[in-house]
Short mmCIF file of C-alpha atoms in Angstrom, two decimals:
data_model
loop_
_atom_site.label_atom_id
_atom_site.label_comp_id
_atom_site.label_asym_id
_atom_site.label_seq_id
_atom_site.Cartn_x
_atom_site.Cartn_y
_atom_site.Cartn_z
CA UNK X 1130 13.65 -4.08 -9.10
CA UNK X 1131 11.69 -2.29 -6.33
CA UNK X 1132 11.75 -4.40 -2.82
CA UNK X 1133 9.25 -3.78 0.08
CA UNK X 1134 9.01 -5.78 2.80
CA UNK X 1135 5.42 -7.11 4.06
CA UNK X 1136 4.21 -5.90 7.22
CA UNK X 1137 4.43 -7.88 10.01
CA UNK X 1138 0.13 -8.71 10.22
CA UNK X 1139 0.86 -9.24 5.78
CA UNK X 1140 3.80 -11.72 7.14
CA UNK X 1141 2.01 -13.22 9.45
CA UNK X 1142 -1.20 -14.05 7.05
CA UNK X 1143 1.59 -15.52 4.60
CA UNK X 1144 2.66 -17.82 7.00
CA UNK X 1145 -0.68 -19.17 7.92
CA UNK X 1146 -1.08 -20.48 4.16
CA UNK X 1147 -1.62 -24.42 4.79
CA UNK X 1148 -3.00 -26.89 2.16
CA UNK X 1149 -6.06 -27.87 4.62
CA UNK X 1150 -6.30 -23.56 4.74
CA UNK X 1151 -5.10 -21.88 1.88
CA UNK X 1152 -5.18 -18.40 2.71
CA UNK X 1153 -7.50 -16.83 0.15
CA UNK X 1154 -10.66 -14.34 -0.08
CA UNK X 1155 -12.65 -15.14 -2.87
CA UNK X 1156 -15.06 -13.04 -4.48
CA UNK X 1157 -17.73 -13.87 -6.72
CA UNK X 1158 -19.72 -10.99 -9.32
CA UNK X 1159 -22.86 -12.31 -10.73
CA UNK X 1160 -24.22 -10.42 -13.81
CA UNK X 1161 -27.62 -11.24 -16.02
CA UNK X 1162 -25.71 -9.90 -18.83
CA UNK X 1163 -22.94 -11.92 -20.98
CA UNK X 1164 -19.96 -9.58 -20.19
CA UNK X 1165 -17.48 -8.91 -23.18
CA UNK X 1166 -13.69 -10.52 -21.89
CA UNK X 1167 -12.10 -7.37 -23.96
CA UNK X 1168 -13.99 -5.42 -21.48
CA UNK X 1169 -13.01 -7.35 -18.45
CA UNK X 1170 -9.75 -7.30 -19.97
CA UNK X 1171 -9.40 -3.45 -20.20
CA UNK X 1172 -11.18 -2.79 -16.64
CA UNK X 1173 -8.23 -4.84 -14.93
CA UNK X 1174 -5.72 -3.28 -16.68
CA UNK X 1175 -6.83 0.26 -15.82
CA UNK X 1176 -7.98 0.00 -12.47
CA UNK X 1177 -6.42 -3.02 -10.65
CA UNK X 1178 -3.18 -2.90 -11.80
CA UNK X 1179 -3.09 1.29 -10.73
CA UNK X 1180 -2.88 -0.86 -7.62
CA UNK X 1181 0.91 -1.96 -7.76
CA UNK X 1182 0.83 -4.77 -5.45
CA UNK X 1183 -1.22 -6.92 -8.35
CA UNK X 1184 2.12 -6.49 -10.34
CA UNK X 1185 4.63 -8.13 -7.20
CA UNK X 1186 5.00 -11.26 -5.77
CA UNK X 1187 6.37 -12.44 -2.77
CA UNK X 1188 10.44 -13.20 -2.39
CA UNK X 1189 11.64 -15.27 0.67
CA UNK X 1190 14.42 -14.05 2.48
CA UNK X 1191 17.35 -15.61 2.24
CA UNK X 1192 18.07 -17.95 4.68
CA UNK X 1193 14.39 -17.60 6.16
CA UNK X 1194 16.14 -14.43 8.12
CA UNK X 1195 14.09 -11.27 7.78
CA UNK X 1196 10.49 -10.29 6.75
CA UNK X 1197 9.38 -12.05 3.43
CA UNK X 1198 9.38 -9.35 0.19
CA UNK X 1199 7.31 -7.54 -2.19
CA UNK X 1200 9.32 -7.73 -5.54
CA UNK X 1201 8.04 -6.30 -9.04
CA UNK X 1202 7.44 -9.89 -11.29
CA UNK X 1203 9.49 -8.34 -13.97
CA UNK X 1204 7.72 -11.39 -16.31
CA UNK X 1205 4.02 -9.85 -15.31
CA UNK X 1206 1.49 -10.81 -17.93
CA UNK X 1207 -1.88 -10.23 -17.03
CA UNK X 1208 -3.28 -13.08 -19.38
CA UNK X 1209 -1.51 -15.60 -17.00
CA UNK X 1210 -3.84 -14.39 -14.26
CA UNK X 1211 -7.28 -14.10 -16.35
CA UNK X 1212 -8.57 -17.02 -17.20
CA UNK X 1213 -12.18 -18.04 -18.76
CA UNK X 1214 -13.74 -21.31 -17.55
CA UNK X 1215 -16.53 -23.11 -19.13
CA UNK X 1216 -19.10 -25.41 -16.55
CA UNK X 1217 -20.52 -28.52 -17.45
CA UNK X 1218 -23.57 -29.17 -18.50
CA UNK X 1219 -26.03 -28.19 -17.46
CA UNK X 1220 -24.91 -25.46 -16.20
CA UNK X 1221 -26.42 -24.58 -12.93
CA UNK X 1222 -26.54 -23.32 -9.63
CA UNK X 1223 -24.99 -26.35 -8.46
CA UNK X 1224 -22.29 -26.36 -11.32
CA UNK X 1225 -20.90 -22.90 -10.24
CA UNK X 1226 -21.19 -24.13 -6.71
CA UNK X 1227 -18.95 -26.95 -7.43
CA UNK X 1228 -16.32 -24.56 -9.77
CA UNK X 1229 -15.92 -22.20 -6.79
CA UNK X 1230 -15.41 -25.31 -4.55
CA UNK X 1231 -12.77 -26.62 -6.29
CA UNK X 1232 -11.57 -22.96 -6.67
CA UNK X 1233 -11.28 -22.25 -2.81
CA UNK X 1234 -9.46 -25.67 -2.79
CA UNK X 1235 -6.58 -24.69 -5.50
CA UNK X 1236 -3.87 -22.81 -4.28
CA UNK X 1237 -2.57 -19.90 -6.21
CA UNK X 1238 1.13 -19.53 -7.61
CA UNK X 1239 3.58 -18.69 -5.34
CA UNK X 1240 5.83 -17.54 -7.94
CA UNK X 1241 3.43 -14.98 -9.55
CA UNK X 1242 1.59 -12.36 -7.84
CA UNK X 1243 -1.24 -13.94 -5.67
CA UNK X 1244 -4.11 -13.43 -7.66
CA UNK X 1245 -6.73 -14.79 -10.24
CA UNK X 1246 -9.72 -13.85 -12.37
CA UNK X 1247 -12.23 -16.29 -13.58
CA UNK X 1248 -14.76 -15.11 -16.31
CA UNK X 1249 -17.49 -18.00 -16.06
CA UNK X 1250 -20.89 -17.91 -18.52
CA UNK X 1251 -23.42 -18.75 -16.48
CA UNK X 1252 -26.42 -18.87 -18.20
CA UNK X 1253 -27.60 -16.25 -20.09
CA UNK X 1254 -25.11 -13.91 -17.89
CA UNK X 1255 -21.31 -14.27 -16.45
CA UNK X 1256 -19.84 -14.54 -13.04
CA UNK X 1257 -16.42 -13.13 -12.52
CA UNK X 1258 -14.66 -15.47 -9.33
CA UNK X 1259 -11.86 -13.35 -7.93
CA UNK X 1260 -8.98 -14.76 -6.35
CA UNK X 1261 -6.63 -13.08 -4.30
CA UNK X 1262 -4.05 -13.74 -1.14
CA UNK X 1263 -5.00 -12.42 2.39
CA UNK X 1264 -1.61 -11.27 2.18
CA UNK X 1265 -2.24 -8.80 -0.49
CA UNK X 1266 -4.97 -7.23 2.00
CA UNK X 1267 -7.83 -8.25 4.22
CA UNK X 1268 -11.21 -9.05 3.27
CA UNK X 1269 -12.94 -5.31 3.48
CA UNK X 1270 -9.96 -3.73 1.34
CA UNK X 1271 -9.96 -6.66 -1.00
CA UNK X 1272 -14.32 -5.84 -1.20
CA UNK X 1273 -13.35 -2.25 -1.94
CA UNK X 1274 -10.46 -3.28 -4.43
CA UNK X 1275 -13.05 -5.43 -6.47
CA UNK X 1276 -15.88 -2.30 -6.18
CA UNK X 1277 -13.36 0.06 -7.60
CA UNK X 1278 -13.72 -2.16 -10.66
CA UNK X 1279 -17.46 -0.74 -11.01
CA UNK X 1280 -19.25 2.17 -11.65
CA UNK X 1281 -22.46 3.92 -10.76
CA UNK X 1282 -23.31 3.85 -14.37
CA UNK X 1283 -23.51 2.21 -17.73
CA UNK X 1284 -20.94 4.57 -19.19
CA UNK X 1285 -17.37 3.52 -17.94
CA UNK X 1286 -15.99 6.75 -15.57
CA UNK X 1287 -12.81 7.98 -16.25
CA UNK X 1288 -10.07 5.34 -14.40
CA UNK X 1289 -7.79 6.58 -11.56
CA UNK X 1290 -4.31 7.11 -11.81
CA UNK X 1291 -1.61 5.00 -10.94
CA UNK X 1292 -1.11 4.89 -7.29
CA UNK X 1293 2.23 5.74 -5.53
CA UNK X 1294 3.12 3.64 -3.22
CA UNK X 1295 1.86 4.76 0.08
CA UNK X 1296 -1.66 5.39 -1.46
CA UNK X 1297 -1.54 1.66 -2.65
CA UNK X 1298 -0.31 0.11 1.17
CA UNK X 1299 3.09 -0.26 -0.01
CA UNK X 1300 3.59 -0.66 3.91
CA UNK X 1301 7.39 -0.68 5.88
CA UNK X 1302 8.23 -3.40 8.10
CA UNK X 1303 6.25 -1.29 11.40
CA UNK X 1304 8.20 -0.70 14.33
CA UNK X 1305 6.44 -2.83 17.27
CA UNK X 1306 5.61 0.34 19.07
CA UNK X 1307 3.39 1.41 15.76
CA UNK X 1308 1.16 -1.89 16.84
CA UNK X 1309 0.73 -1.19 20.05
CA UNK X 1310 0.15 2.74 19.60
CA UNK X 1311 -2.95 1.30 17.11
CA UNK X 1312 -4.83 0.48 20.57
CA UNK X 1313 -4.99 3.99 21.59
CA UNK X 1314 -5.93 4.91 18.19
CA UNK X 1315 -8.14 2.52 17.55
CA UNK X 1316 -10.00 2.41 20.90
CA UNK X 1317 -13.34 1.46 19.85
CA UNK X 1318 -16.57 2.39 21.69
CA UNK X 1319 -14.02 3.48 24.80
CA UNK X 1320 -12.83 6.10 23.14
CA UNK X 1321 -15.79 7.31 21.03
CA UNK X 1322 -17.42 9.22 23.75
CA UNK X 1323 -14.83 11.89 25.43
CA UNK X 1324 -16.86 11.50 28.48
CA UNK X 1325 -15.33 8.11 28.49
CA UNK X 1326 -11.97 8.97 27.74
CA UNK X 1327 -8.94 7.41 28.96
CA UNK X 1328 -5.51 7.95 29.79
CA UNK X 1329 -2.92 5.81 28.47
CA UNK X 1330 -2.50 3.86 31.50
CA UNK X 1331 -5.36 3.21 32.04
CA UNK X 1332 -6.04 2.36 28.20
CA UNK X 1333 -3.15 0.13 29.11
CA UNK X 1334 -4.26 -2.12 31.75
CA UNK X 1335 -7.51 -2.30 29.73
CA UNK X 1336 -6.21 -3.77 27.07
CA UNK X 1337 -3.80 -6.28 29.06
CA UNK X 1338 -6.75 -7.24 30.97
CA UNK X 1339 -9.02 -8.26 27.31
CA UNK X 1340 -5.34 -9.98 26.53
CA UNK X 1341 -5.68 -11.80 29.25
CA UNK X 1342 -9.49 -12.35 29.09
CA UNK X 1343 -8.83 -13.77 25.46
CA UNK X 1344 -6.23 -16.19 26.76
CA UNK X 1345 -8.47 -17.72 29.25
CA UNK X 1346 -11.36 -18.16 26.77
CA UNK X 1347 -11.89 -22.42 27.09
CA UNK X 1348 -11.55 -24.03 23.55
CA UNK X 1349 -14.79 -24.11 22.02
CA UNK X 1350 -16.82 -27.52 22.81
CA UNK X 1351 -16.67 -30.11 20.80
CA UNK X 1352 -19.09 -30.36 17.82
CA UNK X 1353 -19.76 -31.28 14.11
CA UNK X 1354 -18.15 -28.69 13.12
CA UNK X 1355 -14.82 -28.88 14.85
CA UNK X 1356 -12.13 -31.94 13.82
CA UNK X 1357 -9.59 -32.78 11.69
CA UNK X 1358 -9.44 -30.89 8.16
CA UNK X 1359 -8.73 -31.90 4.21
CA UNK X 1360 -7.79 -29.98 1.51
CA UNK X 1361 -11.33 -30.04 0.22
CA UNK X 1362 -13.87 -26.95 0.52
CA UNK X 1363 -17.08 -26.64 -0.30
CA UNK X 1364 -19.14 -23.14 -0.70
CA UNK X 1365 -22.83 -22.23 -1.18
CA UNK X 1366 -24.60 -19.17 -1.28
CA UNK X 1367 -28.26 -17.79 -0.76
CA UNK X 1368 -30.64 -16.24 -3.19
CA UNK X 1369 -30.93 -12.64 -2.62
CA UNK X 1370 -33.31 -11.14 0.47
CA UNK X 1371 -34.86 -7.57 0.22
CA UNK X 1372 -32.32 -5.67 3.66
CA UNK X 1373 -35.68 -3.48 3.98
CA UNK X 1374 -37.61 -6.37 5.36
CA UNK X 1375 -34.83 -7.75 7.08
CA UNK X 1376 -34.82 -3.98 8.87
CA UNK X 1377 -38.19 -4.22 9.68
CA UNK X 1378 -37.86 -7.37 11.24
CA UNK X 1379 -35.70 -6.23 14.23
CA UNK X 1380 -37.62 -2.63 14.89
CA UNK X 1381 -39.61 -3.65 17.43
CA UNK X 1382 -36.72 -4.84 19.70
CA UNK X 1383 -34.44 -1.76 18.57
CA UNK X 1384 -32.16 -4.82 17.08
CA UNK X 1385 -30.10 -3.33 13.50
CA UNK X 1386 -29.62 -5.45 10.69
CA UNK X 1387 -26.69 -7.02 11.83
CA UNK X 1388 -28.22 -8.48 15.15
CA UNK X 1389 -31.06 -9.82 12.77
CA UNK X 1390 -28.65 -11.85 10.32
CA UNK X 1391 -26.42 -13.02 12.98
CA UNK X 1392 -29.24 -14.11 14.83
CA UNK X 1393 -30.84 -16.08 11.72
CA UNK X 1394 -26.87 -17.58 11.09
CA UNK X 1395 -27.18 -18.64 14.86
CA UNK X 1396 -30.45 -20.47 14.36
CA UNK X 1397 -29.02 -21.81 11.25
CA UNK X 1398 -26.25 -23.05 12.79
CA UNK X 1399 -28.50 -24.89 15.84
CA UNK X 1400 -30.92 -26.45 13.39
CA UNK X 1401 -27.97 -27.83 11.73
CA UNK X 1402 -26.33 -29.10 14.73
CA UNK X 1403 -29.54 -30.70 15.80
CA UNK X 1404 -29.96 -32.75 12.10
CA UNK X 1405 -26.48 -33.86 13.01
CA UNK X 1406 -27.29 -35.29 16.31
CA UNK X 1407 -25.98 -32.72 18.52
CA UNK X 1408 -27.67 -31.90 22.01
CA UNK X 1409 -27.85 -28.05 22.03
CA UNK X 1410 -29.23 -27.65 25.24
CA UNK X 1411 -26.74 -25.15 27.19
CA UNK X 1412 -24.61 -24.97 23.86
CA UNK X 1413 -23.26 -21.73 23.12
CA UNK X 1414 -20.07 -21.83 20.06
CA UNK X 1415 -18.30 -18.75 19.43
CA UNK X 1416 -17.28 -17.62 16.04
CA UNK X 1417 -14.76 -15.36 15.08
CA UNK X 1418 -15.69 -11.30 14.17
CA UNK X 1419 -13.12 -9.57 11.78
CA UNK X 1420 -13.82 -6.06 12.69
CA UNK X 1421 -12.23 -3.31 10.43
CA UNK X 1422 -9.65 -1.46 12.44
CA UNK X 1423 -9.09 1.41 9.46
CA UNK X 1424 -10.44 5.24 9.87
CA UNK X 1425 -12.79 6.77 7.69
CA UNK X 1426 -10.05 8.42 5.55
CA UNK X 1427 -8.05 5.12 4.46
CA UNK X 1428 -11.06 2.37 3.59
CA UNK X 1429 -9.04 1.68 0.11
CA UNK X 1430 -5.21 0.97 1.59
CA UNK X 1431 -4.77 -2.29 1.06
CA UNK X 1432 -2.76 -4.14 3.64
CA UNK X 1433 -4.01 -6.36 6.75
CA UNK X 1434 -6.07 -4.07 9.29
CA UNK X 1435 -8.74 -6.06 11.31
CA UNK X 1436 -9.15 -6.98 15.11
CA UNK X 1437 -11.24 -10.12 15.60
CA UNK X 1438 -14.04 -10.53 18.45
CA UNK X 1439 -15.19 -13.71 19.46
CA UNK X 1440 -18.86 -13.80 20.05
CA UNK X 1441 -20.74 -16.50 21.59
CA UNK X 1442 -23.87 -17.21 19.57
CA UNK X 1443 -26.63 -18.57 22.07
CA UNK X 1444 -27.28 -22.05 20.21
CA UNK X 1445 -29.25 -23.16 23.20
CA UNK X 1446 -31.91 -20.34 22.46
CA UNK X 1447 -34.81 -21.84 20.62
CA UNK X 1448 -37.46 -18.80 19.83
CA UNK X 1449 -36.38 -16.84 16.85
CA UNK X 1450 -37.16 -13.47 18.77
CA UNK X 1451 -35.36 -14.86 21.84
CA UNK X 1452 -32.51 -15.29 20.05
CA UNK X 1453 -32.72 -12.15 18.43
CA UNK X 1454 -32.33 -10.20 22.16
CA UNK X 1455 -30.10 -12.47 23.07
CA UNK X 1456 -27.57 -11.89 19.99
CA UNK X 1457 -28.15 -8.38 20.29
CA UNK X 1458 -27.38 -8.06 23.69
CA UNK X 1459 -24.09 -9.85 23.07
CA UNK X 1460 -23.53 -7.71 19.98
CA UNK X 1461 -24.13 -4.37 22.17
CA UNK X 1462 -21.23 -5.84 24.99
CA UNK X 1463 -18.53 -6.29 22.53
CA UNK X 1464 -18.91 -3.04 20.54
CA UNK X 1465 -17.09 -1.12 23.32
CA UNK X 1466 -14.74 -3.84 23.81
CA UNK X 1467 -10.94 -3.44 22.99
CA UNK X 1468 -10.97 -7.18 21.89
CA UNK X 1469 -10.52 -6.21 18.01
CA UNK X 1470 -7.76 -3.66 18.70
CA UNK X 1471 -5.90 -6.27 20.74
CA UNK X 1472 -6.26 -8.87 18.52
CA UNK X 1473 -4.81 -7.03 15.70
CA UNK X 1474 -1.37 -6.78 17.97
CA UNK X 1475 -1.30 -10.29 18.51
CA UNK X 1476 -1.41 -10.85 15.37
CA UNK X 1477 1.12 -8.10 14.14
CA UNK X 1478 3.22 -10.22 17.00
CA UNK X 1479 3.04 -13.06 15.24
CA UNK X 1480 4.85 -11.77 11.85
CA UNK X 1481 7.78 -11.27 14.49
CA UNK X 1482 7.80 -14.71 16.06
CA UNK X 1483 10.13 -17.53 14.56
CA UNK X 1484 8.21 -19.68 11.91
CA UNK X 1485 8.13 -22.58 13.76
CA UNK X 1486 6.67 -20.45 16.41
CA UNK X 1487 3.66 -19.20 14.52
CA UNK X 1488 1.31 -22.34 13.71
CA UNK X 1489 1.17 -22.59 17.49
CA UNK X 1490 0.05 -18.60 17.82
CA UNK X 1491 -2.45 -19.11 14.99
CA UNK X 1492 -4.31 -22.34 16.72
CA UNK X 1493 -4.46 -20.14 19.97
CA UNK X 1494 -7.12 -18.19 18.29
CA UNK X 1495 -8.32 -21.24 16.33
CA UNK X 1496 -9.34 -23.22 19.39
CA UNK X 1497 -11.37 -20.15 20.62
CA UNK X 1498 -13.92 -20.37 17.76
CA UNK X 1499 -15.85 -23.23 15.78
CA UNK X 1500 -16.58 -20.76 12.58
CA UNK X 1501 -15.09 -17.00 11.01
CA UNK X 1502 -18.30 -15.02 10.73
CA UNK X 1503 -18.37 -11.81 8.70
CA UNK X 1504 -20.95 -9.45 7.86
CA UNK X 1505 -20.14 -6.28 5.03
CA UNK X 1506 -22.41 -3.79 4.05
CA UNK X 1507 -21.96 -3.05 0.64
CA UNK X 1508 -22.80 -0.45 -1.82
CA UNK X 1509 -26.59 0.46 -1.88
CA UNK X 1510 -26.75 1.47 -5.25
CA UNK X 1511 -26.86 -0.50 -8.73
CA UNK X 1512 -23.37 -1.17 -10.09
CA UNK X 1513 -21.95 -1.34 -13.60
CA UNK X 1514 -18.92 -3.31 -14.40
CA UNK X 1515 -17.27 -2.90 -18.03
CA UNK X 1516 -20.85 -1.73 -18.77
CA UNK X 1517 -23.19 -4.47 -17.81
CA UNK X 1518 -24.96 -4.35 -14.12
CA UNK X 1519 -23.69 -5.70 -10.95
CA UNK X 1520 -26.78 -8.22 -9.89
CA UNK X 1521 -25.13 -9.95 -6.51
CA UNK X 1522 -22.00 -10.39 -5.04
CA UNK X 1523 -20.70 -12.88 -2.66
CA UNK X 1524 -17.07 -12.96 -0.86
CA UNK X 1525 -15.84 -15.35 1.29
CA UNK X 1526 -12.64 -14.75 3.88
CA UNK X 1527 -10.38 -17.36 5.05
CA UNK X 1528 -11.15 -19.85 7.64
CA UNK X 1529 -7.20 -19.78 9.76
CA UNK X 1530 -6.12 -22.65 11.93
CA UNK X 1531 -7.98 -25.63 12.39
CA UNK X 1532 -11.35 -23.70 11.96
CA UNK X 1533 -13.46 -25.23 9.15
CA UNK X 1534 -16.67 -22.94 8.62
CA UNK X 1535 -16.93 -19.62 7.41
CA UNK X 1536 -20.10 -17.55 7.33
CA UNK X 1537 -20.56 -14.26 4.89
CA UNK X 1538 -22.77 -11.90 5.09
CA UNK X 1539 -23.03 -9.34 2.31
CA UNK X 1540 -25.44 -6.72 1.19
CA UNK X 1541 -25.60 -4.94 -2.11
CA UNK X 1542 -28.39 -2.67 -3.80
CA UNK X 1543 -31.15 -3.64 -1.50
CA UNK X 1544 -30.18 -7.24 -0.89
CA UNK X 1545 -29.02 -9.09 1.32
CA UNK X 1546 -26.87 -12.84 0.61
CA UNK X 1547 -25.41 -15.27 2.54
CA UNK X 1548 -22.52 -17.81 1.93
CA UNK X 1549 -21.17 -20.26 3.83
CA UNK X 1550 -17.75 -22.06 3.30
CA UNK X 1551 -16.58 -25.47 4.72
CA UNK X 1552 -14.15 -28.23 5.15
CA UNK X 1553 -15.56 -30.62 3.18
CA UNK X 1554 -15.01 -33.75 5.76
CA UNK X 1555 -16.35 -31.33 8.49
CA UNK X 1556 -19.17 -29.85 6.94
CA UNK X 1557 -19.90 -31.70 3.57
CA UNK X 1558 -23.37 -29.93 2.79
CA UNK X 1559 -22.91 -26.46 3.76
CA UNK X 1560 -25.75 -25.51 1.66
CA UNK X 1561 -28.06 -27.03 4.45
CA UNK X 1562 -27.34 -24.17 6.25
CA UNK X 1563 -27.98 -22.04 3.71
CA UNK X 1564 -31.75 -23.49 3.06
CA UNK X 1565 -31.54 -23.21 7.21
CA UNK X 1566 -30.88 -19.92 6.98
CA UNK X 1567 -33.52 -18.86 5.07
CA UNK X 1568 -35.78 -20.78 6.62
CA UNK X 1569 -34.76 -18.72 9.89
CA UNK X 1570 -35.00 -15.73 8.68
CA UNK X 1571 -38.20 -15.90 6.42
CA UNK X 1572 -39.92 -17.00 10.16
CA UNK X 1573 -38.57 -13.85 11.95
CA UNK X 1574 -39.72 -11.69 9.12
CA UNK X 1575 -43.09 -13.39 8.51
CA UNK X 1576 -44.55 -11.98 11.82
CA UNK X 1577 -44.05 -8.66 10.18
CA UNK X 1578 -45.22 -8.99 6.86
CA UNK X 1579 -48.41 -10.74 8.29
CA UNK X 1580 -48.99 -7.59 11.13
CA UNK X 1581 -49.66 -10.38 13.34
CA UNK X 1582 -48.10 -10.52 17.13
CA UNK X 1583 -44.74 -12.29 17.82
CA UNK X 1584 -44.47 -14.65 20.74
CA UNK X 1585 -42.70 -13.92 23.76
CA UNK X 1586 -39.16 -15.33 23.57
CA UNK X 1587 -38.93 -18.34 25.35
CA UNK X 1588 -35.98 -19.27 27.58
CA UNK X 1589 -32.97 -21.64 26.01
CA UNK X 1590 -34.34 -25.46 25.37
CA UNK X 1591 -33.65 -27.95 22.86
CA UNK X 1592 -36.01 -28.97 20.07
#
């Protein structure tokens, strides 16, 4: 029976599995066409399973003494992790809404590799929900996982062979200096520009000075969306918005794509505090930024490999173009900041630390944040799985600690969705923010459909 350990970030996402935070990305495939199970059926088998980690499940050490262990489940069957589920009448939006909801709230089984398919019909069509522990991999390998399901046609491509090992993040057990050596080689915007190069001791100090610039970060203030969890989600997602208008929208300020959504989810977020009685005037809430901390060459290893950044979203600013300059010039600060790359050691650190240890490591980065906020660009092209086309996908990451909102942002073919996640006590309605956030974002494109001139941005007040 083949044995690897987990790597100390994979141990450390294990450990932060709680029933008010079960530590699962979830994935949901929408399709306009009824896809045949057989099909479904056949893809899994030939292309997730040439990833062997969807065949292993996790062993506990004896004793608790050691890193926890990837075993082959020598009773693998992959009908115990496919399931199809059928949604009341009648149906809906709202229906699927409520099946991933409960989803997100399930935990998977601990004594089978952590995974699950759901084939739903959904109307005339099917959505697949996928299912899988962040300590299988982190959100952008688990994206790429589920696209290696697809194809850029109609006609099913020839599937890959079975992966050894190292190609499928069978990952050792890494030496602490292997963490630590990831800062230099994952220096971010320092280290981009040779002109800006520098030496290890300096690279160094830099980093222990973000350390200690992340330890002094204040807990975030107290709001609606910050208290006391249950073991109750609730998850909503957006209708699909054209990315080339979204583009447009931010041209004129030399603002990408990204500072455009984040600056819709920010006035999102405010006109949501504000409907829950919140005074927003001087309110600025950080959220959490999982930032891919892979090169170019290894985007499909599986495995955790993410720094986090924690950016302060300007609640306070009311004028949509305001906010837009104001999110971008945040946005532009922490791209050459070493904050991911030292986040990811703290983390590897905590796979080290005694268990008892760890829930206290874990709320040190929860109290720095009221929300996880990610934002993936997909595939721009149409997708085919088991034949039928790919018409919108949706993920959603984990929300660790005490945090109780999570934001996605994904875009596929030409669109653009949103989906928001929540403790159900904290946030019962998340998709308020939703209907917020399209209401946001249809007034910072609207200028530019219409031709007409935008205001100037007006300086932070409350409504």
């Amino acid at each position: 029976m083949a044995r690897t350990p987990l790597s100390s970030v994979d141990s450390a996402w294990l450990r932060m599995e709680d029933p008010t935070n079960l530590m699962m990305v979830t994935g949901v495939l929408s399709f306009e066409e009824r896809l045949d199970p057989r099909g479904l059926h056949k893809v899994l088998e030939e292309r997730l399973l040439s990833f062997p980690r969807f065949r292993q499940r996790v062993q506990e050490p004896p004793f608790g003494i050691g890193p926890p262990m990837w075993t082959t489940d020598d009773r693998f069957r992959l009908d115990a992790h496919v399931h199809r589920v059928a949604l009341p009448q009648p149906g809906d939006k709202e229906g699927l809404e409520a099946l991933v909801s409960d989803l997100m709230s399930t935990p998977l089984d601990f004594s089978k590799p952590l995974w699950q398919v759901h084939l739903v019909d959904y109307g005339g069509g099917s959505v697949v929900v996928a299912r899988i522990h962040h300590c299988i991999a982190d959100g952008i390998a688990l994206i790429q996982v589920l696209l290696s399901l697809t194809d850029t046609s109609a006609e099913p491509q020839q599937p890959p062979a079975a992966r050894p090992p190292e190609e499928a993040g069978e990952s050792s057990w890494p030496a602490l200096p292997r963490a630590v050596g990831r800062l230099a080689e994952a220096g971010l915007g320092l280290l981009r520009d040779p002109s800006r190069a520098l030496d290890a001791a300096t690279l160094g100090a830099a980093a222990a000075g973000t350390l200690a610039q992340i330890a002094m970060l204040p807990p975030d203030p107290s709001t609606p969306l910050k208290g006391a969890l249950g073991v109750s989600k609730r998850a909503a997602w957006s209708e699909p918005i054209s990315v080339a208008e979204v583009k447009a929208a931010g041209v004129r300020d030399g603002a990408t794509i990204n500072d455009v959504l984040v600056a819709a989810a920010t006035g999102a977020l405010r006109r949501y505090l504000i409907a829950r009685g919140q005074d927003v005037r001087g309110l600025e809430i950080r959220v959490a930024v999982p930032v891919n901390m892979r090169g170019t060459d290894r985007g499909a290893e599986l495995g955790n490999q993410f720094g986090l950044v924690f950016l302060p979203l300007p609640i306070d600013v009311a004028d949509g173009r305001g906010r837009v300059l104001e999110v971008k010039r945040r946005m532009d600060d922490l791209k050459a900041s070493l904050q991911p790359a030292v986040a990811m050691g703290m983390l590897s650190l905590i796979g080290y630390v005694p268990s008892r240890v760890q829930p206290l490591a874990v709320e040190f980065f929860g109290s720095k944040a009221s929300a996880v906020l990610t934002n993936v660009p997909g595939p721009r092209e149409q997708l085919y799985l088991a034949g039928r086309p790919l018409a919108r996908a949706m993920f959603w990451v984990p929300q660790s600690g005490r945090l109780g909102l999570g934001i996605s942002i994904l875009s596929y073919n030409g669109q653009v969705l949103i989906g928001v996640a929540s403790d159900a006590g904290l946030v019962p309605d998340p998709e308020r923010i939703v209907s917020e956030f399209e209401a946001d974002l249809a007034e910072l494109i609207r200028p530019r459909r219409s031709g007409g001139r935008r205001r100037r941005p007006a300086k932070p007040a409350a409504d």
